Structure formats: C-alpha cells, structure tokens
Short mmCIF file of C-alpha atoms in Angstrom, two decimals:
data_model
loop_
_atom_site.label_atom_id
_atom_site.label_comp_id
_atom_site.label_asym_id
_atom_site.label_seq_id
_atom_site.Cartn_x
_atom_site.Cartn_y
_atom_site.Cartn_z
CA MET G 92 16.75 -13.94 20.19
CA THR G 93 13.34 -13.48 18.94
CA THR G 94 12.92 -15.15 15.65
CA TYR G 95 9.77 -13.11 13.50
CA LEU G 96 8.21 -14.89 10.54
CA LEU G 97 6.32 -12.46 8.40
CA ALA G 98 3.99 -13.85 5.74
CA GLY G 99 2.57 -11.80 2.72
CA GLY G 100 3.33 -11.06 -0.83
CA GLY G 101 2.31 -11.12 -4.48
CA THR G 102 1.39 -7.16 -4.55
CA ALA G 103 3.08 -4.19 -3.36
CA GLY G 104 0.09 -3.62 -1.30
CA HIS G 105 1.47 -6.56 0.67
CA VAL G 106 5.08 -6.72 0.41
CA ASN G 107 5.81 -2.69 1.19
CA PRO G 108 4.10 -2.65 4.68
CA LEU G 109 5.90 -6.14 5.44
CA LEU G 110 9.35 -4.75 4.48
CA ALA G 111 8.38 -1.57 6.53
CA VAL G 112 7.92 -3.76 9.36
CA ALA G 113 10.76 -6.10 8.62
CA ASP G 114 13.33 -3.39 8.71
CA ARG G 115 11.76 -2.05 11.90
CA LEU G 116 12.43 -5.13 13.53
CA ARG G 117 15.98 -5.21 12.16
CA GLU G 118 16.67 -1.93 13.26
CA ARG G 119 15.84 -2.31 16.81
CA ASP G 120 17.43 -5.22 17.31
CA PRO G 121 20.16 -6.58 14.93
CA GLU G 122 20.47 -9.76 16.46
CA ALA G 123 16.61 -10.72 15.90
CA SER G 124 16.04 -13.58 12.99
CA VAL G 125 13.86 -11.56 10.36
CA LEU G 126 12.56 -14.23 7.87
CA VAL G 127 9.97 -13.68 5.13
CA LEU G 128 7.35 -16.47 3.83
CA GLY G 129 6.60 -16.03 0.31
CA THR G 130 5.87 -17.42 -3.11
CA ALA G 131 8.35 -18.05 -5.98
CA GLU G 132 6.20 -16.12 -8.33
CA GLY G 133 4.97 -12.92 -6.46
CA LEU G 134 6.73 -9.50 -6.10
CA GLU G 135 8.51 -10.52 -3.08
CA ALA G 136 10.74 -12.76 -5.05
CA ARG G 137 12.40 -9.93 -6.37
CA LEU G 138 11.97 -7.34 -3.56
CA VAL G 139 12.74 -9.54 0.09
CA PRO G 140 16.41 -10.69 -1.30
CA ALA G 141 17.26 -7.31 -2.47
CA ARG G 142 16.41 -5.76 0.91
CA GLY G 143 18.94 -8.52 2.75
CA TYR G 144 16.08 -10.67 4.17
CA GLU G 145 15.93 -14.54 3.82
CA LEU G 146 12.84 -16.03 1.57
CA LEU G 147 11.25 -18.73 2.73
CA THR G 148 8.76 -19.94 -0.26
CA ILE G 149 5.83 -22.42 -0.46
CA ALA G 150 3.79 -23.39 -3.46
CA LYS G 151 0.90 -20.52 -4.35
CA VAL G 152 -2.23 -22.63 -3.79
CA PRO G 153 -5.23 -19.87 -4.66
CA PHE G 154 -8.63 -21.00 -3.04
CA PRO G 155 -10.82 -22.18 -5.76
CA ARG G 156 -13.55 -20.01 -7.12
CA ARG G 157 -15.25 -22.72 -9.26
CA PRO G 158 -15.71 -26.11 -9.50
CA ASN G 159 -13.03 -27.74 -11.64
CA ARG G 160 -9.63 -29.82 -11.52
CA ALA G 161 -7.72 -27.06 -9.36
CA ALA G 162 -10.88 -27.38 -6.94
CA VAL G 163 -10.33 -31.17 -6.71
CA ALA G 164 -6.71 -30.73 -5.95
CA PHE G 165 -6.79 -27.88 -3.77
CA PRO G 166 -7.37 -29.83 -0.12
CA ALA G 167 -4.63 -32.02 -0.86
CA ARG G 168 -2.05 -28.99 -1.95
CA PHE G 169 -3.34 -26.64 1.19
CA ARG G 170 -2.67 -29.55 3.41
CA GLU G 171 0.93 -29.56 2.33
CA SER G 172 1.37 -25.93 2.29
CA ILE G 173 0.18 -25.81 5.90
CA ALA G 174 2.80 -28.84 6.77
CA ALA G 175 5.79 -26.80 5.08
CA VAL G 176 4.84 -23.97 7.11
CA ARG G 177 4.63 -25.59 10.21
CA ARG G 178 8.18 -27.56 9.75
CA ILE G 179 9.40 -24.04 9.16
CA ILE G 180 8.24 -22.68 11.97
CA GLY G 181 9.85 -25.68 14.08
CA ASP G 182 13.03 -26.31 12.38
CA ARG G 183 13.56 -22.63 12.63
CA GLY G 184 12.12 -21.43 15.95
CA VAL G 185 9.58 -19.04 14.94
CA ASP G 186 8.48 -17.24 18.35
CA VAL G 187 5.74 -15.33 16.00
CA VAL G 188 3.93 -15.35 12.96
CA VAL G 189 3.26 -11.57 11.48
CA GLY G 190 0.73 -11.89 8.65
CA PHE G 191 -0.18 -8.96 6.02
CA GLY G 192 -2.56 -11.31 3.64
CA GLY G 193 -1.96 -12.67 0.42
CA TYR G 194 -1.73 -16.48 -0.93
CA VAL G 195 0.94 -17.88 1.68
CA SER G 196 -0.67 -15.88 4.77
CA THR G 197 -3.58 -18.60 5.49
CA PRO G 198 -1.54 -21.52 5.67
CA ALA G 199 0.66 -19.56 7.77
CA TYR G 200 -1.52 -18.71 10.41
CA LEU G 201 -3.15 -22.27 10.32
CA ALA G 202 0.39 -23.25 10.86
CA ALA G 203 1.11 -20.93 13.56
CA ARG G 204 -2.17 -21.82 15.24
CA ARG G 205 -1.22 -25.94 15.18
CA ALA G 206 1.96 -25.03 16.45
CA GLY G 207 0.85 -22.97 19.52
CA VAL G 208 2.61 -19.99 18.07
CA PRO G 209 0.82 -16.29 18.49
CA VAL G 210 -0.29 -14.41 15.35
CA ALA G 211 -0.36 -11.15 14.37
CA ILE G 212 -2.09 -9.17 11.51
CA HIS G 213 -2.08 -6.16 9.38
CA GLU G 214 -4.85 -5.65 7.14
CA ALA G 215 -3.83 -2.50 4.62
CA ASN G 216 -7.22 -2.62 2.85
CA ALA G 217 -10.70 -0.98 4.42
CA ARG G 218 -12.23 -4.38 3.21
CA PRO G 219 -10.17 -7.00 4.15
CA GLY G 220 -8.84 -10.31 2.15
CA LEU G 221 -10.17 -13.74 2.67
CA ALA G 222 -7.08 -14.68 4.50
CA ASN G 223 -7.07 -11.99 7.20
CA ARG G 224 -10.80 -12.83 8.00
CA LEU G 225 -10.00 -15.79 9.00
CA GLY G 226 -6.90 -15.40 10.68
CA ALA G 227 -8.44 -12.53 12.41
CA ARG G 228 -10.56 -15.05 14.43
CA PHE G 229 -7.82 -16.48 16.32
CA ALA G 230 -4.90 -13.97 15.78
CA ALA G 231 -3.56 -12.37 19.18
CA THR G 232 -3.61 -8.81 17.76
CA VAL G 233 -4.92 -7.46 14.36
CA GLY G 234 -3.83 -4.03 13.27
CA VAL G 235 -5.70 -2.30 10.69
CA ALA G 236 -4.80 0.86 8.17
CA PHE G 237 -8.27 2.29 8.26
CA ASP G 238 -10.88 3.13 10.58
CA GLY G 239 -13.75 0.71 10.67
CA THR G 240 -12.41 -2.27 8.92
CA PRO G 241 -14.34 -5.19 9.72
CA LEU G 242 -12.08 -7.50 11.41
CA PRO G 243 -12.50 -8.99 14.89
CA GLY G 244 -10.16 -7.43 17.60
CA ALA G 245 -9.18 -4.52 14.98
CA ARG G 246 -7.27 -1.62 16.03
CA LEU G 247 -6.12 1.33 13.84
CA VAL G 248 -2.53 1.27 13.49
CA GLY G 249 -2.47 3.15 9.89
CA MET G 250 0.14 1.57 7.24
CA PRO G 251 3.48 0.92 7.93
CA LEU G 252 5.34 3.31 5.56
CA ARG G 253 8.79 2.93 4.02
CA ARG G 254 11.19 5.38 6.20
CA GLU G 255 11.80 7.62 3.34
CA ILE G 256 7.88 8.48 3.59
CA GLU G 257 7.46 8.34 7.05
CA THR G 258 10.26 11.08 8.03
CA LEU G 259 9.76 12.79 4.44
CA ASP G 260 9.89 17.03 5.02
CA PRO G 261 8.30 18.14 1.91
CA ALA G 262 9.21 21.64 2.38
CA ALA G 263 12.69 20.77 2.78
CA ARG G 264 13.16 18.80 0.05
CA ARG G 265 11.23 20.55 -2.11
CA GLY G 266 13.89 22.12 -4.45
CA GLU G 267 15.80 18.75 -4.87
CA ALA G 268 12.80 17.04 -5.61
CA ALA G 269 11.42 19.97 -8.40
CA ALA G 270 15.09 19.93 -9.73
CA HIS G 271 15.19 16.10 -9.72
CA PHE G 272 11.77 15.87 -12.13
CA GLY G 273 12.85 19.13 -13.99
CA LEU G 274 10.15 21.08 -12.39
CA ASP G 275 9.80 25.04 -10.79
CA ALA G 276 10.05 24.69 -7.21
CA SER G 277 8.09 28.07 -6.83
CA ARG G 278 5.20 27.04 -8.64
CA PRO G 279 2.27 24.25 -7.76
CA VAL G 280 2.56 20.62 -9.02
CA LEU G 281 -0.06 18.03 -9.59
CA LEU G 282 1.02 14.80 -9.11
CA ALA G 283 -1.22 12.09 -11.52
CA THR G 284 -0.42 8.29 -11.01
CA GLY G 285 -2.33 5.26 -11.56
CA GLY G 286 0.08 2.65 -9.75
CA SER G 287 3.23 0.92 -11.37
CA LEU G 288 0.97 -0.67 -14.13
CA GLY G 289 -0.76 2.25 -14.86
CA ALA G 290 -4.44 3.38 -15.29
CA ARG G 291 -5.69 3.90 -18.62
CA ARG G 292 -8.67 6.18 -17.61
CA ILE G 293 -6.08 8.47 -15.50
CA ASN G 294 -3.43 8.44 -18.18
CA ARG G 295 -5.90 9.71 -21.01
CA THR G 296 -7.77 12.10 -19.41
CA MET G 297 -4.48 13.62 -17.60
CA VAL G 298 -3.14 13.86 -21.42
CA ASP G 299 -6.22 15.08 -23.06
CA SER G 300 -6.36 17.79 -20.25
CA ALA G 301 -2.78 18.71 -20.13
CA ASP G 302 -3.31 22.07 -21.86
CA ALA G 303 -6.02 23.16 -19.44
CA ILE G 304 -4.37 22.23 -16.54
CA THR G 305 -1.38 23.76 -17.13
CA ALA G 306 -3.29 27.11 -18.41
CA ALA G 307 -4.55 27.15 -14.93
CA GLY G 308 -0.76 27.97 -13.83
CA TRP G 309 -0.06 24.53 -12.72
CA GLN G 310 2.75 22.13 -13.18
CA VAL G 311 2.03 18.35 -13.88
CA LEU G 312 4.19 15.34 -12.80
CA HIS G 313 2.26 12.37 -14.50
CA VAL G 314 3.71 9.14 -13.86
CA THR G 315 2.17 6.84 -16.73
CA GLY G 316 3.15 2.90 -15.34
CA ALA G 317 4.80 0.59 -17.44
CA LYS G 318 1.90 -0.24 -19.55
CA SER G 319 0.66 3.26 -20.24
CA GLU G 320 -0.68 3.49 -24.01
CA VAL G 321 -0.38 7.20 -23.94
CA VAL G 322 2.43 9.59 -25.58
CA ASP G 323 4.00 12.93 -23.91
CA PRO G 324 1.49 15.64 -25.10
CA ASP G 325 4.52 18.05 -25.50
CA VAL G 326 3.08 20.56 -23.13
CA ALA G 327 5.35 23.05 -20.90
CA ASP G 328 5.32 22.32 -17.73
CA TYR G 329 3.90 18.88 -18.12
CA ARG G 330 6.57 16.23 -17.09
CA MET G 331 5.78 12.92 -18.09
CA VAL G 332 7.65 9.73 -16.94
CA GLU G 333 6.76 5.92 -16.79
CA TYR G 334 7.95 5.47 -13.57
CA ALA G 335 9.26 7.13 -10.77
CA ASP G 336 12.24 5.41 -9.06
CA ARG G 337 12.08 8.44 -6.29
CA MET G 338 8.43 8.56 -5.60
CA ASP G 339 9.61 10.08 -2.12
CA LEU G 340 10.26 13.38 -4.50
CA ALA G 341 7.41 13.10 -6.45
CA LEU G 342 5.58 13.23 -2.87
CA ALA G 343 7.33 15.63 -1.99
CA VAL G 344 7.05 18.28 -4.78
CA ALA G 345 3.00 17.56 -4.95
CA ASP G 346 0.87 19.90 -4.02
CA ALA G 347 -2.23 17.99 -4.96
CA ALA G 348 -2.58 14.66 -6.51
CA VAL G 349 -5.09 12.58 -8.89
CA SER G 350 -4.80 8.91 -8.28
CA ARG G 351 -6.44 5.18 -7.63
CA ALA G 352 -7.28 4.60 -4.15
CA GLY G 353 -4.90 1.88 -3.68
CA ALA G 354 -4.22 1.64 0.41
CA ALA G 355 -0.41 2.76 0.41
CA THR G 356 -1.54 5.86 -1.67
CA VAL G 357 -4.19 6.73 0.35
CA CYS G 358 -2.38 6.52 3.05
CA GLU G 359 1.09 8.06 1.70
CA LEU G 360 -1.00 10.98 0.91
CA SER G 361 -2.83 11.76 4.13
CA ALA G 362 0.33 11.01 6.02
CA LEU G 363 1.61 13.72 4.09
CA GLY G 364 -1.36 16.12 3.80
CA ILE G 365 -1.75 16.15 -0.04
CA PRO G 366 -4.93 17.00 -1.20
CA ALA G 367 -6.09 14.50 -3.68
CA ALA G 368 -8.76 13.46 -6.16
CA PHE G 369 -8.98 9.67 -6.27
CA VAL G 370 -10.11 7.32 -9.01
CA PRO G 371 -10.88 4.17 -7.67
CA TYR G 372 -9.91 1.22 -9.87
CA PRO G 373 -13.77 -0.29 -11.42
CA VAL G 374 -12.61 -3.90 -10.84
CA GLY G 375 -12.41 -6.15 -8.29
CA ASN G 376 -14.45 -6.19 -4.96
CA GLY G 377 -14.46 -1.88 -4.52
CA GLU G 378 -12.05 -1.96 -2.03
CA GLN G 379 -10.33 1.11 -3.31
CA ARG G 380 -13.59 2.92 -2.76
CA PHE G 381 -13.39 1.96 1.00
CA ASN G 382 -10.05 2.65 1.15
CA ALA G 383 -10.63 6.70 0.07
CA GLY G 384 -13.88 6.47 2.32
CA GLY G 385 -12.17 7.96 5.56
CA VAL G 386 -10.40 10.95 3.92
CA VAL G 387 -12.82 11.71 1.64
CA SER G 388 -15.34 11.87 4.68
CA ALA G 389 -12.70 13.97 6.60
CA GLY G 390 -12.73 16.76 3.67
CA GLY G 391 -9.12 15.29 2.76
CA ALA G 392 -10.01 14.28 -0.89
CA VAL G 393 -12.54 14.42 -3.25
CA LEU G 394 -13.74 10.72 -5.06
CA VAL G 395 -14.61 10.32 -8.59
CA ASP G 396 -15.78 7.48 -10.63
CA ASP G 397 -13.26 5.97 -12.94
CA ALA G 398 -16.13 6.40 -16.05
CA ASP G 399 -16.69 9.93 -14.69
CA PHE G 400 -12.82 11.14 -14.87
CA VAL G 401 -13.06 12.79 -18.24
CA PRO G 402 -11.97 15.99 -19.29
CA GLU G 403 -15.18 17.63 -18.59
CA TRP G 404 -14.86 16.71 -15.20
CA VAL G 405 -11.59 18.13 -14.89
CA ASP G 406 -12.80 21.15 -16.34
CA ALA G 407 -16.08 21.57 -13.88
CA THR G 408 -14.76 19.92 -10.49
CA LEU G 409 -10.51 19.65 -10.65
CA LEU G 410 -9.75 23.00 -11.92
CA PRO G 411 -11.82 24.86 -9.51
CA MET G 412 -10.38 22.81 -6.61
CA LEU G 413 -7.06 23.52 -7.79
CA SER G 414 -7.61 27.20 -8.14
CA ASP G 415 -8.90 27.46 -4.51
CA ALA G 416 -5.46 28.05 -2.48
CA GLY G 417 -7.72 28.06 0.93
CA ARG G 418 -9.82 24.95 -0.21
CA LEU G 419 -6.79 23.23 -0.76
CA ARG G 420 -5.12 24.13 2.24
CA ALA G 421 -8.08 22.94 3.98
CA MET G 422 -7.73 19.73 2.57
CA GLY G 423 -4.34 19.29 3.47
CA GLU G 424 -4.98 19.50 6.95
CA ALA G 425 -8.07 17.32 6.72
CA ALA G 426 -5.85 14.41 5.41
CA THR G 427 -3.55 14.81 7.81
CA SER G 428 -5.97 14.72 10.43
CA VAL G 429 -6.72 11.17 9.76
CA GLY G 430 -3.24 10.03 8.59
CA PHE G 431 -0.54 8.16 10.45
CA ARG G 432 3.30 8.69 10.02
CA ASP G 433 4.24 6.21 13.03
CA GLY G 434 2.03 3.33 11.20
CA THR G 435 5.10 0.96 11.53
CA ASP G 436 5.83 1.51 15.32
CA ARG G 437 2.56 1.36 15.98
CA MET G 438 2.30 -2.19 14.49
CA VAL G 439 5.77 -3.46 15.52
CA ALA G 440 3.77 -2.62 18.98
CA LEU G 441 1.23 -4.99 18.16
CA VAL G 442 3.88 -7.36 17.30
CA ASP G 443 5.46 -7.17 21.00
CA GLU G 444 2.13 -7.46 22.84
CA ALA G 445 1.33 -10.81 20.51
CA LEU G 446 4.39 -12.03 21.82
CA GLY G 447 3.79 -11.21 25.55
CA GLU G 448 6.53 -8.50 25.56
CA PRO G 449 6.16 -5.85 28.16
CA GLY G 450 7.28 -3.19 25.84
CA GLY G 451 4.50 -2.92 23.59
CA THR G 452 2.41 0.16 23.50
CA ALA G 453 -0.48 -1.08 21.08
CA PRO G 454 -3.14 1.28 20.28
CA SER G 455 -6.51 1.10 21.66
CA GLY G 456 -9.37 -0.48 20.01
CA ALA G 457 -10.50 1.59 16.76
#
C-alpha cells in the first residue's frame, strides 16, 4: 500500500488542485493512504476533512520579511516544523511527498529530503512561490500549470481540476444551468466574478454597466463575492449572487467571462474554451498578469488593468467584443488550444514517476 503525503494549503489556489489529485489517487487505488499536511488556520482546515481526508497540521511559520521578534524566533520554529514533518513521514510510512506550495510545503520538502523520500511538486502560478522555488531544486518531478513557469525541471501538466469541471459538457448542461440561475438558455450569458471575496473594481464597473450590457442583448450572471459593496442594480436579465455554490453550472451557461486572473480561474476558462476579459489583481507580485499571459497571447482572452476597467472601457472594448460572434468563436477555440482538461491525470503521472512506478506517463518538458 502506497502512502502519499500531500502538502499545501492556505488558499483555494493551493487546496483545490491538492484535493483534485487526492481524489484521483483514491479513485484509482482505494487501499492507498492519502494524508494531507496543512495548518489549522488555512482553508484546508475546513475543506480537507469535509472531503474525507485526514488532515495533519503543523504550525504556520511564515518566512520573515523584516527584522523583528518573529524573525529572531523563525529559525527555531522552522526547525521544529521540519522535525514535525519528519516524524510524520517516519511514523506513517510516507512513500512520497506531493507539494502544492504554501507555508507547510517548505518544511515538508526539507523533511522529505532528509528522510530520503521523493518529492513531486505542482506549481499553480506562472510566477512560482518561494516554497516551490526551493523544493524544485531537488524534487524528483515538477509539474506546472502554465508554460514557461521558471522552475528547474518544470514540465507542463496544466491545472488539476475538480471532477465536475474536468468532465463538464456545457452544451448538455446549459438548460439545467440556465434554470438554476433564472436565465434564458437561448440567449448569451456573460459571467462576471472576482473570486470568493469579490473584486471591488469588477463589481462596481459591472453594476455601473448593467444597462449597457443587457441592452446589447446579453444576460449577466454576476458573482459578487462575500465582501461586496454593491447592491443589485435591479435590471432585467441581470442576476446577482454573492456566491455560486454550483460554479460548474455557472461555467456551463457562460458564453464569455469577466474575471480576475487567478490560476484556477484562468485554467478553468481555458479548458472550457470560454472567451474572457481578465482584470488582474493589482496588489501582490503580479502573478495574475503572468497567469493570463499564455491565453492572451493565443488570442483567447484580453487583458485590462484594474484601474482601466471602468464603464468607458466596457463601452469601447468589451461591448464590441461581445457583439462580434465570429470573434468570440475564434477566442473560444484559441482558449481551448492552451487549456488542459487532463491536468489531474498528468500530475498523477508525475507522482508515479517520482515513486519510480512504471505506470507513469508523464508529459515531456515544457
């Protein structure tokens, strides 16, 4: 029996691909032991047990960004985290560590190296995080979601997607999806979303442009997120929801999208061939702009800075795009050309290769 230790967490960008891989490992070998390493504070603390996996937690030890009391305590706390993972590896007979980035991945990689256990890594963002930059130096295999991600030995596998997205047939589910959201399946739908917490600029501009977009013949499905500051514009053909618990149905009914450029969102839209206008999150290290780079270069999406996504841009750029059916078809085909529906299987193949199993059919280098 193989024992897998999957390390990652903190955000949905780490947890969701981890769970997709965990599910596939369990599906193909119900006797395998699939353990998850995370923290008690991250999103994994809720999602992992709910999915039926054992969550093993270690302390969250962020790398210090400035000289302060936390920086002084960091070395000892970090060594304790490595030692804790090393004990887990030994006590549970872990055969391979599969890392997805985040706070817990760095001690997991170092503990695995000291224990002589192979490491397989998945990097979801085009601009890799610190943990995966370190782990990739000695990992047996490294898979990336986006072509050109600068990690040693990286191979393009795409994003491990949820089963309901991986197998989604939008045409077959369109009627069900439209009914779920109170939309007309015979008319085009623009999906607008800024992620689980929402995006202030996307929310504000979409509401301010509600009349113009619906007057152009489009319906709007606007997922505002939990911290929205906008109110429903009360416009016919405009559906506003705080949270879409059936995001598969939202994607099934979408003919185009306006969204942030988080790695999972970019990969899901590309895999399904949905043309998009990406509005990258303007704070942080700029990874969202890089995430969207491949599909934008292929012609499957357009990119607009957060500050520029205003009603005037909608009028000048988005509405002409939505009014050109031929362009939208071409964009959808271009998006599909750089998307992956089999990212989960491709990443599992890298895990098999790290274990030295002959069944691995890992993709060639990116």
